[in-house]
Amino acid sequence: MTDRFSPTRFPAPHPAPAEPSPGRPRRKTDTLTAMRQLAREAAEAGEPLACIGRRLNIPRTTLARWAQEDGFRKQDIAARKAAAAREEAEADAVRRRAEEAARRTVLAEEEDMPRSPAEQEIVLARARVGALLEAGLIPEAEADMRAARKLTSLAGFAGPVRKATYAAGRRLERDETNAALYRAALLVCGCWQEGDTAPDHLPWVVSGMFQKRLAFARQFLPLVMEEVADASDEDLTNVALMLAETGWFENYASAMRDLLPRLREMGEGDLAARIEEDLQDEAEALPELLAWCEAHGYVWQGEV
């Protein structure tokens, strides 16, 4: 029997350290930090945690702990999105109220000296930033201020020539609109042919005839054309102008005289009487119209 106090007893060897598992090697701290950030970004992008764990080879318990600590569990992300949506809705409501107030005050007071679209947007942007700041929505106010600063920088850069070019552009747009209107008037009055140039202005004999013929067309077209029976005044005007493009108004007087009996049969005696009276007025004004056409290089296409 061996004495355990014997000097010849040898101590048991120290156990060797356990070998790391070859299937799951330990990762460095910087690697774990990067993977944790990748997992968070993927979860916020909508990828399920189970898919993230398989793709990045992260243990389920580790990923669950990261998600809880960093707040990228499904319920955490949904709560943040809902809160962000509420804040954005509140900010949008503040912006709308600020724009309405600016339009009723600052912009309304300057109707006699209207601002350009860029200047109006700068006024509205400043109103939005101020309202957001008063409402305590600091991040939203900062974001709107950055956008407003970009707009004011662009406006300042273009300032030296912007007013002149804007005024010239408005005049050009007005001239183009007037030219199209004058051409349509001459078409309806039977004074236009291909190759003509629109005049700078219209005499009363032309503009009066144009307005009356369009007014009557808006009344009788729904009665004689089923496809426009329920059309709006704007649509009826467009139909009349399309008829003018085909030359229909060149024979306006005879077409109206043929239409009068039909209108009376339809119970539209008042309309027929007013059209008949207007045809008489046009006949009396015809010499003045012919003289204007000859003086300005236009050829009367209607009936004499």
mmCIF file of C-alpha atoms in Angstrom, residues 116-294:
data_model
loop_
_atom_site.group_PDB
_atom_site.id
_atom_site.type_symbol
_atom_site.label_atom_id
_atom_site.label_comp_id
_atom_site.label_asym_id
_atom_site.label_seq_id
_atom_site.Cartn_x
_atom_site.Cartn_y
_atom_site.Cartn_z
ATOM 1 C CA SER A 116 -41.222 84.645 -59.815
ATOM 2 C CA PRO A 117 -41.878 80.947 -59.072
ATOM 3 C CA ALA A 118 -38.381 80.613 -57.575
ATOM 4 C CA GLU A 119 -38.931 83.611 -55.285
ATOM 5 C CA GLN A 120 -42.298 82.241 -54.184
ATOM 6 C CA GLU A 121 -40.714 78.886 -53.347
ATOM 7 C CA ILE A 122 -38.020 80.624 -51.271
ATOM 8 C CA VAL A 123 -40.709 82.474 -49.300
ATOM 9 C CA LEU A 124 -42.602 79.230 -48.713
ATOM 10 C CA ALA A 125 -39.394 77.403 -47.716
ATOM 11 C CA ARG A 126 -38.559 80.053 -45.117
ATOM 12 C CA ALA A 127 -42.091 79.865 -43.769
ATOM 13 C CA ARG A 128 -41.815 76.073 -43.477
ATOM 14 C CA VAL A 129 -38.487 76.250 -41.641
ATOM 15 C CA GLY A 130 -39.818 78.817 -39.184
ATOM 16 C CA ALA A 131 -42.954 76.818 -38.484
ATOM 17 C CA LEU A 132 -41.008 73.589 -37.955
ATOM 18 C CA LEU A 133 -38.651 75.370 -35.586
ATOM 19 C CA GLU A 134 -41.533 76.769 -33.538
ATOM 20 C CA ALA A 135 -43.108 73.299 -33.417
ATOM 21 C CA GLY A 136 -39.906 71.843 -31.970
ATOM 22 C CA LEU A 137 -39.180 69.670 -35.003
ATOM 23 C CA ILE A 138 -35.486 70.564 -35.136
ATOM 24 C CA PRO A 139 -34.195 67.771 -37.472
ATOM 25 C CA GLU A 140 -36.962 68.455 -39.975
ATOM 26 C CA ALA A 141 -36.284 72.202 -39.810
ATOM 27 C CA GLU A 142 -32.584 71.597 -40.439
ATOM 28 C CA ALA A 143 -33.346 69.397 -43.454
ATOM 29 C CA ASP A 144 -35.704 71.994 -44.932
ATOM 30 C CA MET A 145 -33.174 74.751 -44.241
ATOM 31 C CA ARG A 146 -30.479 72.910 -46.200
ATOM 32 C CA ALA A 147 -32.835 72.606 -49.170
ATOM 33 C CA ALA A 148 -33.817 76.282 -48.858
ATOM 34 C CA ARG A 149 -30.161 77.371 -48.749
ATOM 35 C CA LYS A 150 -29.498 75.498 -51.974
ATOM 36 C CA LEU A 151 -32.440 77.235 -53.616
ATOM 37 C CA THR A 152 -31.384 80.692 -52.375
ATOM 38 C CA SER A 153 -27.831 80.025 -53.577
ATOM 39 C CA LEU A 154 -29.120 79.180 -57.047
ATOM 40 C CA ALA A 155 -31.369 82.244 -57.059
ATOM 41 C CA GLY A 156 -28.480 84.480 -55.966
ATOM 42 C CA PHE A 157 -26.239 83.091 -58.692
ATOM 43 C CA ALA A 158 -28.861 83.750 -61.384
ATOM 44 C CA GLY A 159 -29.936 87.076 -59.867
ATOM 45 C CA PRO A 160 -28.102 89.509 -62.172
ATOM 46 C CA VAL A 161 -29.925 88.316 -65.289
ATOM 47 C CA ARG A 162 -32.905 86.460 -63.874
ATOM 48 C CA LYS A 163 -35.297 89.402 -63.688
ATOM 49 C CA ALA A 164 -34.622 90.516 -67.234
ATOM 50 C CA THR A 165 -34.883 87.038 -68.704
ATOM 51 C CA TYR A 166 -37.962 86.232 -66.634
ATOM 52 C CA ALA A 167 -39.746 89.367 -67.850
ATOM 53 C CA ALA A 168 -38.740 88.628 -71.426
ATOM 54 C CA GLY A 169 -39.952 85.055 -71.069
ATOM 55 C CA ARG A 170 -43.291 86.216 -69.720
ATOM 56 C CA ARG A 171 -43.687 88.624 -72.618
ATOM 57 C CA LEU A 172 -42.815 85.894 -75.108
ATOM 58 C CA GLU A 173 -45.291 83.514 -73.492
ATOM 59 C CA ARG A 174 -47.991 86.196 -73.563
ATOM 60 C CA ASP A 175 -47.264 86.963 -77.210
ATOM 61 C CA GLU A 176 -47.470 83.278 -78.140
ATOM 62 C CA THR A 177 -50.775 82.926 -76.300
ATOM 63 C CA ASN A 178 -52.186 86.016 -77.984
ATOM 64 C CA ALA A 179 -51.022 84.818 -81.404
ATOM 65 C CA ALA A 180 -52.812 81.483 -80.932
ATOM 66 C CA LEU A 181 -55.962 83.271 -79.738
ATOM 67 C CA TYR A 182 -55.922 85.731 -82.642
ATOM 68 C CA ARG A 183 -55.414 82.912 -85.139
ATOM 69 C CA ALA A 184 -58.396 81.028 -83.661
ATOM 70 C CA ALA A 185 -60.509 84.196 -83.844
ATOM 71 C CA LEU A 186 -59.687 84.755 -87.504
ATOM 72 C CA LEU A 187 -60.442 81.106 -88.255
ATOM 73 C CA VAL A 188 -63.865 81.333 -86.618
ATOM 74 C CA CYS A 189 -64.574 84.599 -88.434
ATOM 75 C CA GLY A 190 -63.500 83.146 -91.785
ATOM 76 C CA CYS A 191 -60.532 85.503 -92.272
ATOM 77 C CA TRP A 192 -57.631 83.060 -92.037
ATOM 78 C CA GLN A 193 -55.822 80.986 -94.605
ATOM 79 C CA GLU A 194 -52.680 78.889 -94.459
ATOM 80 C CA GLY A 195 -49.528 80.974 -94.373
ATOM 81 C CA ASP A 196 -51.066 84.002 -92.649
ATOM 82 C CA THR A 197 -49.401 85.632 -89.648
ATOM 83 C CA ALA A 198 -51.382 86.507 -86.534
ATOM 84 C CA PRO A 199 -51.920 90.260 -86.044
ATOM 85 C CA ASP A 200 -50.729 92.265 -83.036
ATOM 86 C CA HIS A 201 -54.306 93.022 -82.004
ATOM 87 C CA LEU A 202 -57.895 92.402 -83.106
ATOM 88 C CA PRO A 203 -60.497 95.033 -83.907
ATOM 89 C CA TRP A 204 -63.851 94.874 -82.195
ATOM 90 C CA VAL A 205 -65.585 93.706 -85.379
ATOM 91 C CA VAL A 206 -63.444 90.531 -85.314
ATOM 92 C CA SER A 207 -63.338 89.893 -81.557
ATOM 93 C CA GLY A 208 -67.080 90.533 -81.201
ATOM 94 C CA MET A 209 -67.953 88.138 -84.018
ATOM 95 C CA PHE A 210 -65.557 85.551 -82.567
ATOM 96 C CA GLN A 211 -67.098 85.678 -79.101
ATOM 97 C CA LYS A 212 -70.701 85.557 -80.363
ATOM 98 C CA ARG A 213 -70.096 82.666 -82.749
ATOM 99 C CA LEU A 214 -68.384 80.630 -80.033
ATOM 100 C CA ALA A 215 -71.184 81.414 -77.573
ATOM 101 C CA PHE A 216 -73.836 80.230 -80.038
ATOM 102 C CA ALA A 217 -71.748 77.152 -80.912
ATOM 103 C CA ARG A 218 -71.657 76.142 -77.242
ATOM 104 C CA GLN A 219 -75.472 76.276 -77.259
ATOM 105 C CA PHE A 220 -76.384 74.528 -80.498
ATOM 106 C CA LEU A 221 -73.609 71.902 -80.698
ATOM 107 C CA PRO A 222 -75.054 69.775 -77.837
ATOM 108 C CA LEU A 223 -78.429 69.863 -79.641
ATOM 109 C CA VAL A 224 -77.153 68.591 -82.986
ATOM 110 C CA MET A 225 -74.195 66.376 -81.907
ATOM 111 C CA GLU A 226 -75.024 63.527 -79.506
ATOM 112 C CA GLU A 227 -71.359 62.892 -78.676
ATOM 113 C CA VAL A 228 -71.050 66.322 -77.029
ATOM 114 C CA ALA A 229 -74.495 66.454 -75.434
ATOM 115 C CA ASP A 230 -73.033 66.424 -71.902
ATOM 116 C CA ALA A 231 -69.744 68.206 -72.645
ATOM 117 C CA SER A 232 -68.460 71.122 -70.610
ATOM 118 C CA ASP A 233 -68.148 74.644 -72.006
ATOM 119 C CA GLU A 234 -64.404 74.174 -72.373
ATOM 120 C CA ASP A 235 -64.876 70.953 -74.367
ATOM 121 C CA LEU A 236 -67.539 72.585 -76.525
ATOM 122 C CA THR A 237 -65.194 75.483 -77.253
ATOM 123 C CA ASN A 238 -62.493 73.010 -78.304
ATOM 124 C CA VAL A 239 -64.989 71.239 -80.597
ATOM 125 C CA ALA A 240 -65.921 74.576 -82.180
ATOM 126 C CA LEU A 241 -62.244 75.402 -82.748
ATOM 127 C CA MET A 242 -61.721 71.988 -84.329
ATOM 128 C CA LEU A 243 -64.621 72.722 -86.674
ATOM 129 C CA ALA A 244 -62.982 76.048 -87.490
ATOM 130 C CA GLU A 245 -59.793 74.217 -88.495
ATOM 131 C CA THR A 246 -61.833 72.287 -91.090
ATOM 132 C CA GLY A 247 -63.268 75.505 -92.548
ATOM 133 C CA TRP A 248 -66.778 74.958 -91.190
ATOM 134 C CA PHE A 249 -67.193 78.603 -90.157
ATOM 135 C CA GLU A 250 -66.505 79.807 -93.701
ATOM 136 C CA ASN A 251 -70.122 78.884 -94.493
ATOM 137 C CA TYR A 252 -71.412 79.884 -91.074
ATOM 138 C CA ALA A 253 -74.301 82.072 -92.291
ATOM 139 C CA SER A 254 -75.825 79.486 -94.641
ATOM 140 C CA ALA A 255 -75.261 76.674 -92.110
ATOM 141 C CA MET A 256 -77.060 78.666 -89.432
ATOM 142 C CA ARG A 257 -79.983 79.473 -91.737
ATOM 143 C CA ASP A 258 -80.365 75.767 -92.484
ATOM 144 C CA LEU A 259 -80.221 75.026 -88.745
ATOM 145 C CA LEU A 260 -82.885 77.554 -87.689
ATOM 146 C CA PRO A 261 -85.974 75.449 -88.684
ATOM 147 C CA ARG A 262 -84.521 72.435 -86.869
ATOM 148 C CA LEU A 263 -83.934 74.463 -83.722
ATOM 149 C CA ARG A 264 -87.527 75.717 -83.769
ATOM 150 C CA GLU A 265 -88.815 72.136 -84.191
ATOM 151 C CA MET A 266 -86.746 71.171 -81.130
ATOM 152 C CA GLY A 267 -88.421 73.891 -79.071
ATOM 153 C CA GLU A 268 -85.398 76.198 -79.153
ATOM 154 C CA GLY A 269 -87.256 79.164 -80.650
ATOM 155 C CA ASP A 270 -85.464 81.718 -78.445
ATOM 156 C CA LEU A 271 -82.056 80.449 -79.502
ATOM 157 C CA ALA A 272 -83.128 80.482 -83.173
ATOM 158 C CA ALA A 273 -84.348 84.061 -82.848
ATOM 159 C CA ARG A 274 -81.091 85.220 -81.247
ATOM 160 C CA ILE A 275 -79.009 83.483 -83.927
ATOM 161 C CA GLU A 276 -81.152 85.056 -86.658
ATOM 162 C CA GLU A 277 -80.709 88.494 -85.105
ATOM 163 C CA ASP A 278 -76.942 87.980 -84.834
ATOM 164 C CA LEU A 279 -76.748 86.963 -88.519
ATOM 165 C CA GLN A 280 -78.362 90.300 -89.383
ATOM 166 C CA ASP A 281 -75.809 92.141 -87.212
ATOM 167 C CA GLU A 282 -72.949 90.302 -88.937
ATOM 168 C CA ALA A 283 -74.330 91.269 -92.354
ATOM 169 C CA GLU A 284 -74.379 94.923 -91.323
ATOM 170 C CA ALA A 285 -70.816 94.745 -89.960
ATOM 171 C CA LEU A 286 -69.463 92.853 -92.977
ATOM 172 C CA PRO A 287 -68.192 95.929 -94.878
ATOM 173 C CA GLU A 288 -66.112 96.991 -91.885
ATOM 174 C CA LEU A 289 -64.702 93.457 -91.568
ATOM 175 C CA LEU A 290 -63.817 93.289 -95.265
ATOM 176 C CA ALA A 291 -62.070 96.651 -95.064
ATOM 177 C CA TRP A 292 -59.982 95.510 -92.089
ATOM 178 C CA CYS A 293 -59.028 92.255 -93.839
ATOM 179 C CA GLU A 294 -57.931 94.109 -96.959
#
